[in-house]
JSON list of N, CA and C in Angstrom, two decimals:
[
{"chain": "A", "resi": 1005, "resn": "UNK", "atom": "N", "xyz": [0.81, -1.20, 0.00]},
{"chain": "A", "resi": 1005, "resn": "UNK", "atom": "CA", "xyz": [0.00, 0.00, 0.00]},
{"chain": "A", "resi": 1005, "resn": "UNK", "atom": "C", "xyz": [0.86, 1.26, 0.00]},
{"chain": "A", "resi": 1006, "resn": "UNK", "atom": "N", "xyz": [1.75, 1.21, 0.05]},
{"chain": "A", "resi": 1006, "resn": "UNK", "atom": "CA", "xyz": [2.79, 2.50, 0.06]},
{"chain": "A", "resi": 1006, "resn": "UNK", "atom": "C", "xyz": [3.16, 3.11, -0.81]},
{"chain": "A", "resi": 1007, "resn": "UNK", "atom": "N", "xyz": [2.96, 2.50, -2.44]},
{"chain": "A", "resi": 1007, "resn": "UNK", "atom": "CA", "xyz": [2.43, 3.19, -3.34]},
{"chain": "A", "resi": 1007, "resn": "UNK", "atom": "C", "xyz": [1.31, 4.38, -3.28]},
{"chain": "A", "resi": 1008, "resn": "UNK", "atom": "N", "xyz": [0.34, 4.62, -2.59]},
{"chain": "A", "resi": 1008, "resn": "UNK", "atom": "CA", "xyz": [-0.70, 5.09, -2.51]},
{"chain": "A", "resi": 1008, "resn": "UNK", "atom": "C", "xyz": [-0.69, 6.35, -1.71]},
{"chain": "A", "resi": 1009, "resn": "UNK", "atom": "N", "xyz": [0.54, 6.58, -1.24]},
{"chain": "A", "resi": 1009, "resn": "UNK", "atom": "CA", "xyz": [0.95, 7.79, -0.21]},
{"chain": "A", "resi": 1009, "resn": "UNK", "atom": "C", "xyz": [1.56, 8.35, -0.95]},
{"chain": "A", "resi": 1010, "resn": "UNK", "atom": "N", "xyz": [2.25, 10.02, -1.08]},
{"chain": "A", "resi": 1010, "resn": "UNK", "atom": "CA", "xyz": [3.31, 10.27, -1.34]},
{"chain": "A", "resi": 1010, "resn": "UNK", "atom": "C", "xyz": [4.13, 11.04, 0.15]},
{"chain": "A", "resi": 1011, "resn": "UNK", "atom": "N", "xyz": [5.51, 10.39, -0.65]},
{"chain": "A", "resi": 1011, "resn": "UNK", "atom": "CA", "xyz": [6.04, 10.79, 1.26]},
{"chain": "A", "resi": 1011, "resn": "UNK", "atom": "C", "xyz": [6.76, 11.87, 0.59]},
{"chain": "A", "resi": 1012, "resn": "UNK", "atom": "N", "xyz": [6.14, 12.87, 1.06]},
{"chain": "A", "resi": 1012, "resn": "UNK", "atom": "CA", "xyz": [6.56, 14.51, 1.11]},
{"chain": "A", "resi": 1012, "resn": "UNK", "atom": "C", "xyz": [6.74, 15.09, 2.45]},
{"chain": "A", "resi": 1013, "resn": "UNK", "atom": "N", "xyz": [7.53, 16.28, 2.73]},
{"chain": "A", "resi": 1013, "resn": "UNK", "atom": "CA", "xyz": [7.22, 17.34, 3.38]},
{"chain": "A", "resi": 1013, "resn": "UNK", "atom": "C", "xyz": [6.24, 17.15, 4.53]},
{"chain": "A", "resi": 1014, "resn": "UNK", "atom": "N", "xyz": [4.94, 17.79, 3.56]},
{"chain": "A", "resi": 1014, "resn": "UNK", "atom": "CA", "xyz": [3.85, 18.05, 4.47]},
{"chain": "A", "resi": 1014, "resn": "UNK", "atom": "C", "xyz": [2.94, 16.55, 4.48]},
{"chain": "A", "resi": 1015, "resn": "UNK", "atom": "N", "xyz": [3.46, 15.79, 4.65]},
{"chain": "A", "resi": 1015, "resn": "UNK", "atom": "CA", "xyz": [2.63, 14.23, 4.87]},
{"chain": "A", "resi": 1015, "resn": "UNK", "atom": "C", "xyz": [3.38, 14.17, 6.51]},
{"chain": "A", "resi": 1016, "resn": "UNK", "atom": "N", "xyz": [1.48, 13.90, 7.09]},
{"chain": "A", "resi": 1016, "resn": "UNK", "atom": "CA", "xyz": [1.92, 13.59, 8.30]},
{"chain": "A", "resi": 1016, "resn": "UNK", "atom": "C", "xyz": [2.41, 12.13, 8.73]},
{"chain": "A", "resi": 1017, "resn": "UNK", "atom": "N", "xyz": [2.85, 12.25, 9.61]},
{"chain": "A", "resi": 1017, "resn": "UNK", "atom": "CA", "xyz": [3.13, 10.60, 10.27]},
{"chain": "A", "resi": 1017, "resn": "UNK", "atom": "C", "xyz": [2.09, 9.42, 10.32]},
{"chain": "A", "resi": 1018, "resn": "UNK", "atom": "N", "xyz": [1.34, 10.16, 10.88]},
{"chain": "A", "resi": 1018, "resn": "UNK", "atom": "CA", "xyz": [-0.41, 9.69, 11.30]},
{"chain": "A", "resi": 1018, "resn": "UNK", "atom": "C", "xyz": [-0.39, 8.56, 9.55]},
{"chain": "A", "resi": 1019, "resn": "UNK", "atom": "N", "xyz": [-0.08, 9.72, 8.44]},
{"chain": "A", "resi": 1019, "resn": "UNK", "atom": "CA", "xyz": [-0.98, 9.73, 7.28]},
{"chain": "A", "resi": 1019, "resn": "UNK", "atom": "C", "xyz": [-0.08, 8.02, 6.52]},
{"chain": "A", "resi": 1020, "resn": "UNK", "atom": "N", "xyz": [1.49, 7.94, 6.63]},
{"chain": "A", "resi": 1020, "resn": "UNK", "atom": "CA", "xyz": [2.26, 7.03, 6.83]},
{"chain": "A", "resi": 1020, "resn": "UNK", "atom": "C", "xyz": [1.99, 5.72, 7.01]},
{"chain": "A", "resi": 1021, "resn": "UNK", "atom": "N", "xyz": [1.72, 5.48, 8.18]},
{"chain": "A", "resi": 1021, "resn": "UNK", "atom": "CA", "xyz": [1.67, 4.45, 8.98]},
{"chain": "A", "resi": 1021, "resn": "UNK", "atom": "C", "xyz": [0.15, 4.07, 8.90]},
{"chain": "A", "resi": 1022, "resn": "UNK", "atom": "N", "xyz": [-1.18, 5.09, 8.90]},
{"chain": "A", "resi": 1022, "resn": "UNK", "atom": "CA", "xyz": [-2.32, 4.29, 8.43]},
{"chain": "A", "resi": 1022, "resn": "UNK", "atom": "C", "xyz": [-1.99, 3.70, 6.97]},
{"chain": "A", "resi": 1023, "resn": "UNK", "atom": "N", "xyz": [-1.12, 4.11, 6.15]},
{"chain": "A", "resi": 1023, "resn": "UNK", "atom": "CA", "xyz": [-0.97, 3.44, 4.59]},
{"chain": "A", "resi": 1023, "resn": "UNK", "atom": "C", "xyz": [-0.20, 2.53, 4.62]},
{"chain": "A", "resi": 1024, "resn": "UNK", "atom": "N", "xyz": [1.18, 2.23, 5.90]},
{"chain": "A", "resi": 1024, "resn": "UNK", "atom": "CA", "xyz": [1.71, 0.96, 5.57]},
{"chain": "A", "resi": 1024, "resn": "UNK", "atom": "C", "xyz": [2.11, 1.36, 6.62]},
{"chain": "A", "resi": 1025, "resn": "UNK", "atom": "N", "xyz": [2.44, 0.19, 7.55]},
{"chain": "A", "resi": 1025, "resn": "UNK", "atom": "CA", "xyz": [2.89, -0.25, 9.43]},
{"chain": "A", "resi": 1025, "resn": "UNK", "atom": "C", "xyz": [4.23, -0.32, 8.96]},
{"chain": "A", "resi": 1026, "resn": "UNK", "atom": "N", "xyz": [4.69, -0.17, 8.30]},
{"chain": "A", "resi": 1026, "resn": "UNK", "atom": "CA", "xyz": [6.06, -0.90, 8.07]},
{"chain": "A", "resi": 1026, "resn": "UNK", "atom": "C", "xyz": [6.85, 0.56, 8.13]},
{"chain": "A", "resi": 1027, "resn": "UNK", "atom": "N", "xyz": [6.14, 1.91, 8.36]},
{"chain": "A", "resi": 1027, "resn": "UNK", "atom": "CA", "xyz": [7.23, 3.25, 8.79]},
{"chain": "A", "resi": 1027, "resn": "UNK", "atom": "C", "xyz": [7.20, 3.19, 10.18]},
{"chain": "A", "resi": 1028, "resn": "UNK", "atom": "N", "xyz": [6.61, 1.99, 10.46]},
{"chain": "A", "resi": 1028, "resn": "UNK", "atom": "CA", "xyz": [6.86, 2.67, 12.58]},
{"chain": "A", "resi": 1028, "resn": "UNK", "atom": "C", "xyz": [8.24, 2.18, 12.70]},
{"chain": "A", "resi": 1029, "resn": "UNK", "atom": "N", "xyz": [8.80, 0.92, 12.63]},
{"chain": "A", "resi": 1029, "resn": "UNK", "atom": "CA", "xyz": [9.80, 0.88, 13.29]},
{"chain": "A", "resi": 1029, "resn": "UNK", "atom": "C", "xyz": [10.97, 1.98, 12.34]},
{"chain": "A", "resi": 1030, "resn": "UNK", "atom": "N", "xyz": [10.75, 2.61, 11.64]},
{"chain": "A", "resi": 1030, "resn": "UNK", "atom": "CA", "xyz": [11.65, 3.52, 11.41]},
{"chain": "A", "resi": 1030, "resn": "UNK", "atom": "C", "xyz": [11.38, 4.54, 12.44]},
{"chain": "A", "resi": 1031, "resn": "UNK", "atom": "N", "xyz": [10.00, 5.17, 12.16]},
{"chain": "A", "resi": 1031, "resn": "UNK", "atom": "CA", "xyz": [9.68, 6.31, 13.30]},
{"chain": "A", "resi": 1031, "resn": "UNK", "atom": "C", "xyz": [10.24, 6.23, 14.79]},
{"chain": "A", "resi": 1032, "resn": "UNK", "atom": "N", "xyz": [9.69, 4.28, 15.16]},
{"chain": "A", "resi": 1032, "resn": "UNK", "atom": "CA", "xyz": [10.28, 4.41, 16.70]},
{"chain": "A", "resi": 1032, "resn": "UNK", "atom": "C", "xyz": [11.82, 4.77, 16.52]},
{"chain": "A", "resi": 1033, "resn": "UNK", "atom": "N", "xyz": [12.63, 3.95, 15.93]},
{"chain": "A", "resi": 1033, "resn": "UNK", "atom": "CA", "xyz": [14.18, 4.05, 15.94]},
{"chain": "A", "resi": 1033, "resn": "UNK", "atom": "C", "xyz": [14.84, 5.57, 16.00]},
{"chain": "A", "resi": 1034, "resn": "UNK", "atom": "N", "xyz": [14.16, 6.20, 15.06]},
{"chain": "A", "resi": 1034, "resn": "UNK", "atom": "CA", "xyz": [14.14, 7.89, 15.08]},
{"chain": "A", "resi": 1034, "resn": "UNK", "atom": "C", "xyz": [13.57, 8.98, 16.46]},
{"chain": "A", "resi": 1035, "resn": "UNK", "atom": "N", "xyz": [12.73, 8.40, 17.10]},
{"chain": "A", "resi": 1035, "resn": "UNK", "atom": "CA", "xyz": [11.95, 8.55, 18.45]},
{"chain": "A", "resi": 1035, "resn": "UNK", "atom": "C", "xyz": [10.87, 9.79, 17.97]},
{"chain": "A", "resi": 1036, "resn": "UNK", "atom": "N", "xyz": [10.15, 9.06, 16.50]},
{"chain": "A", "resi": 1036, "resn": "UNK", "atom": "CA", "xyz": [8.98, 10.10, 16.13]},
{"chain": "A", "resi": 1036, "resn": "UNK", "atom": "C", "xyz": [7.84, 9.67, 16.85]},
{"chain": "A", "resi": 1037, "resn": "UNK", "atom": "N", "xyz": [7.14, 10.49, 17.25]},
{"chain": "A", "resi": 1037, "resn": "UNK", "atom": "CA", "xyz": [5.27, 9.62, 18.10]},
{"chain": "A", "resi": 1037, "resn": "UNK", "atom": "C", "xyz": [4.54, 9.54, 16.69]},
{"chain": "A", "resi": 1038, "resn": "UNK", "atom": "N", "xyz": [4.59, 8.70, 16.42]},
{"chain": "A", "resi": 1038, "resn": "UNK", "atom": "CA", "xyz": [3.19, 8.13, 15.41]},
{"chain": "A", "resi": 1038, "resn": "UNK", "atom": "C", "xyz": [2.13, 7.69, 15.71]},
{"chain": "A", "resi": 1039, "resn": "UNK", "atom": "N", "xyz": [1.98, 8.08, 17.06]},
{"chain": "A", "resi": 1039, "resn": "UNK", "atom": "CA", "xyz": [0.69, 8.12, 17.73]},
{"chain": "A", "resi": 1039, "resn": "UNK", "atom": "C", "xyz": [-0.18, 9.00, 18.44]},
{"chain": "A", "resi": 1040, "resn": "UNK", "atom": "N", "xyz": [0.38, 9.92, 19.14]},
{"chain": "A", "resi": 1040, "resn": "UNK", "atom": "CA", "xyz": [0.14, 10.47, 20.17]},
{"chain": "A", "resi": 1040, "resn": "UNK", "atom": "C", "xyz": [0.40, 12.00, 19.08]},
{"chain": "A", "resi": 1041, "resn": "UNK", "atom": "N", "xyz": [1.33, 11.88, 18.50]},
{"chain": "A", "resi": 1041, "resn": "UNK", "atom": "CA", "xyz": [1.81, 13.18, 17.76]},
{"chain": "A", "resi": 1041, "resn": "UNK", "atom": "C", "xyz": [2.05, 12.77, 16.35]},
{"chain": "A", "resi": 1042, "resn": "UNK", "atom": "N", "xyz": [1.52, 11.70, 16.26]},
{"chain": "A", "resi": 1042, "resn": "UNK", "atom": "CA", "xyz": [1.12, 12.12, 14.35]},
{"chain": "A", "resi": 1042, "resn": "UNK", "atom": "C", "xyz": [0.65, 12.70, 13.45]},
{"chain": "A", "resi": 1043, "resn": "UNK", "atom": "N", "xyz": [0.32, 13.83, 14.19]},
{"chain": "A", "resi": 1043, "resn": "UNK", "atom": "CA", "xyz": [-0.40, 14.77, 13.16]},
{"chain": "A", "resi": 1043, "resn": "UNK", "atom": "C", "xyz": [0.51, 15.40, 12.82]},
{"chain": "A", "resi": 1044, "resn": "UNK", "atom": "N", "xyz": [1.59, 15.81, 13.31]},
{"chain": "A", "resi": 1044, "resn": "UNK", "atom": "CA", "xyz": [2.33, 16.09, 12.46]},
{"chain": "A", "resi": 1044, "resn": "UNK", "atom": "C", "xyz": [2.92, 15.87, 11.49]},
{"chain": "A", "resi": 1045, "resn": "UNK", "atom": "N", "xyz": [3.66, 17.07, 10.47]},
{"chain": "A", "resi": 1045, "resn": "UNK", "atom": "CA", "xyz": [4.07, 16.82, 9.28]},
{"chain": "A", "resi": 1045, "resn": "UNK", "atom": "C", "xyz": [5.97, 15.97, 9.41]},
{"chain": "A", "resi": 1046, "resn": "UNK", "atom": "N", "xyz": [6.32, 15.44, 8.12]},
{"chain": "A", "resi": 1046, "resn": "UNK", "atom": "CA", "xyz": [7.44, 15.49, 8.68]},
{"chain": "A", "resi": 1046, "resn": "UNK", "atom": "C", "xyz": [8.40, 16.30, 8.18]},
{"chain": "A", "resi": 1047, "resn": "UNK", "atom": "N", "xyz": [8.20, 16.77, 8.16]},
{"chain": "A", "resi": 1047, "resn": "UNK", "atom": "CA", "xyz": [9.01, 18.42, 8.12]},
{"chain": "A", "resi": 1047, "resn": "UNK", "atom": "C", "xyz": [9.52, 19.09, 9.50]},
{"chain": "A", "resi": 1048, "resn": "UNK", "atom": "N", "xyz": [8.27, 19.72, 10.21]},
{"chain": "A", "resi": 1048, "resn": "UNK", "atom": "CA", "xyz": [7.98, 19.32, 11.53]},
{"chain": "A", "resi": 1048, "resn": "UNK", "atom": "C", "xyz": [8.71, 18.46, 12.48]},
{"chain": "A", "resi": 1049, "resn": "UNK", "atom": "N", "xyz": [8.38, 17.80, 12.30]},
{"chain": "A", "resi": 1049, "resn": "UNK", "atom": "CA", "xyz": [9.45, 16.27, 12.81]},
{"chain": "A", "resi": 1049, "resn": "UNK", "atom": "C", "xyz": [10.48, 16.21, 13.08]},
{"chain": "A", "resi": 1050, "resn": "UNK", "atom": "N", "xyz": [10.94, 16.56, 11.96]},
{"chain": "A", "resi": 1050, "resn": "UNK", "atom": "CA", "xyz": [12.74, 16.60, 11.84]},
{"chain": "A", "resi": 1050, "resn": "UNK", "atom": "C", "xyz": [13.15, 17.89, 12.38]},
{"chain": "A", "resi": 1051, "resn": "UNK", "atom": "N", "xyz": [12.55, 18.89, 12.13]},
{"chain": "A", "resi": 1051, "resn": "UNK", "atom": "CA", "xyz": [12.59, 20.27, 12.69]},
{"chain": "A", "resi": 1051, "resn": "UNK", "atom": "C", "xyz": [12.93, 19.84, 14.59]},
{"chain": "A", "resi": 1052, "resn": "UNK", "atom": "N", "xyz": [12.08, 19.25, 14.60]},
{"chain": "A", "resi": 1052, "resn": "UNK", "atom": "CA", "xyz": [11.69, 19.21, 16.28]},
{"chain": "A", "resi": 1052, "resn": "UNK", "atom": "C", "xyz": [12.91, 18.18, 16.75]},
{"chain": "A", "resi": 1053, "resn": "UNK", "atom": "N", "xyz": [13.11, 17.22, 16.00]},
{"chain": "A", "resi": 1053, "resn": "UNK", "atom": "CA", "xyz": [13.91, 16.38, 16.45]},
{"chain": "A", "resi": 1053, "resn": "UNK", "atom": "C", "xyz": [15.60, 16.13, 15.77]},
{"chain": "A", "resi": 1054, "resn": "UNK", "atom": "N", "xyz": [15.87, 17.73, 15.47]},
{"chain": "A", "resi": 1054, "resn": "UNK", "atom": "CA", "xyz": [17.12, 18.00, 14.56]},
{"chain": "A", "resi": 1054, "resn": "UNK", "atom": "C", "xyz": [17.29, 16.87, 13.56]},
{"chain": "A", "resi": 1055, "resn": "UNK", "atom": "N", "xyz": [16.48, 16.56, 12.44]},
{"chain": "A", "resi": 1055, "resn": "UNK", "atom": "CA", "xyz": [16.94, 15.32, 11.46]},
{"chain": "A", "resi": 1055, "resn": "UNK", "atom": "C", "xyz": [17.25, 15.93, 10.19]},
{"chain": "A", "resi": 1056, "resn": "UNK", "atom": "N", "xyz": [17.63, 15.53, 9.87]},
{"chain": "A", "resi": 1056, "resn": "UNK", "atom": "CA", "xyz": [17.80, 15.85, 8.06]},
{"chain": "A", "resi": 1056, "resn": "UNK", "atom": "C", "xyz": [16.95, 15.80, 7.20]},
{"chain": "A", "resi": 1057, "resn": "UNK", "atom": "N", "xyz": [15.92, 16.78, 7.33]},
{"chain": "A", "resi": 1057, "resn": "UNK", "atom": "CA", "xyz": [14.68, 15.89, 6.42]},
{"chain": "A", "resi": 1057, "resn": "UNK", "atom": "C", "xyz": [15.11, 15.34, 5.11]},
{"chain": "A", "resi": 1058, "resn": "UNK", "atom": "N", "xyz": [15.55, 15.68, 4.12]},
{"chain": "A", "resi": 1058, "resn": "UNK", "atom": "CA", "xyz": [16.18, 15.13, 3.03]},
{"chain": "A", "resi": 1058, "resn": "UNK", "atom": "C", "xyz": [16.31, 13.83, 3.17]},
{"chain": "A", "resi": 1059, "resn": "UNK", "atom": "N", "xyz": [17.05, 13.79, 4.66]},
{"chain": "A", "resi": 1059, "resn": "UNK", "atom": "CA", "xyz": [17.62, 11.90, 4.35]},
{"chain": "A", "resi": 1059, "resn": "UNK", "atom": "C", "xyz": [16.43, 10.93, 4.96]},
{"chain": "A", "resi": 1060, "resn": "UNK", "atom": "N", "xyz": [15.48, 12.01, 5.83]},
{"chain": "A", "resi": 1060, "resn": "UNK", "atom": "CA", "xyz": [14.70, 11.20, 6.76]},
{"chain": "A", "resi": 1060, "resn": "UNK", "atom": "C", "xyz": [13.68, 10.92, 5.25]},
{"chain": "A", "resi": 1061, "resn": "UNK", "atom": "N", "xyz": [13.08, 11.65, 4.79]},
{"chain": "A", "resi": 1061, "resn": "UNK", "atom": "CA", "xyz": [12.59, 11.09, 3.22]},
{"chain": "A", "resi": 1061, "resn": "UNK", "atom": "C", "xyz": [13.02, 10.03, 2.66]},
{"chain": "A", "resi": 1062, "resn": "UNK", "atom": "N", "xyz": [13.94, 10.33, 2.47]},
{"chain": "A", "resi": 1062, "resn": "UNK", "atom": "CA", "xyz": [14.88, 9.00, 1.28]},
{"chain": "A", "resi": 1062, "resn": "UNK", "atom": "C", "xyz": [14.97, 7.76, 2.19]},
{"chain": "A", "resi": 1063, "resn": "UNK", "atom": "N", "xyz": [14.60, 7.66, 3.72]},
{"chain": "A", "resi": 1063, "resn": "UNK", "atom": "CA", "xyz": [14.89, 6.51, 4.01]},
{"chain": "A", "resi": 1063, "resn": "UNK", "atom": "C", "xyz": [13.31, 6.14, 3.95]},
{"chain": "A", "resi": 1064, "resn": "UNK", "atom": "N", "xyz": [12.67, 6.98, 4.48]},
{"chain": "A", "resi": 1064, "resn": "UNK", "atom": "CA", "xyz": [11.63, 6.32, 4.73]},
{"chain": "A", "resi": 1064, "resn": "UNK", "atom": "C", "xyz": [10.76, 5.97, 2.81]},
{"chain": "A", "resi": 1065, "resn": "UNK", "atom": "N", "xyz": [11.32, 6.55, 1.56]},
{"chain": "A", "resi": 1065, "resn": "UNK", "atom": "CA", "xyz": [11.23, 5.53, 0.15]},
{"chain": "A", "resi": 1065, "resn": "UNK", "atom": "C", "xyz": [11.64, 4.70, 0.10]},
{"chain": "A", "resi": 1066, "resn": "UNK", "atom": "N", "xyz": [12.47, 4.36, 0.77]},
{"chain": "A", "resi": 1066, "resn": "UNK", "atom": "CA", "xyz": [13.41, 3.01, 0.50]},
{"chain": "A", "resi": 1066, "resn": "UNK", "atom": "C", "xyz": [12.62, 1.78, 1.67]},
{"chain": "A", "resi": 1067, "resn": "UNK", "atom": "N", "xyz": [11.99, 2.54, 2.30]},
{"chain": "A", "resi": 1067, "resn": "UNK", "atom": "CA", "xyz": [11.30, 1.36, 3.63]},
{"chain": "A", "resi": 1067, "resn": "UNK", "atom": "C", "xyz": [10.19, 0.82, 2.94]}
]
């Protein structure tokens, strides 16, 4: 199903993980809430949790 998302920017976490379970254990490993705080974007995210969004993207295409 992960075809069916596009993982951009402004795609929240929430939006992710209802389309395929298979971004949590990236999210947990990263220490994103994909639960509690998935509404956020991941843009956001990385902002909050100093990441690279660039790379945090490209990993989570490749997941």
């Amino acid at each position: 199903m992960k075809g069916s998302i596009r993982i951009e920017p402004a795609t929240t976490l929430n939006e992710l993980v209802v389309a395929d379970q298979r971004f949590l254990p990236v999210f947990t490993r990263l220490g994103l809430d994909s639960c509690c705080g998935g509404s956020v974007t991941l843009r956001e995210a990385a902002q909050h949790h100093g990441l690279d969004l660039d790379a945090l993207l490209a990993e989570l295409r490749r997941t």
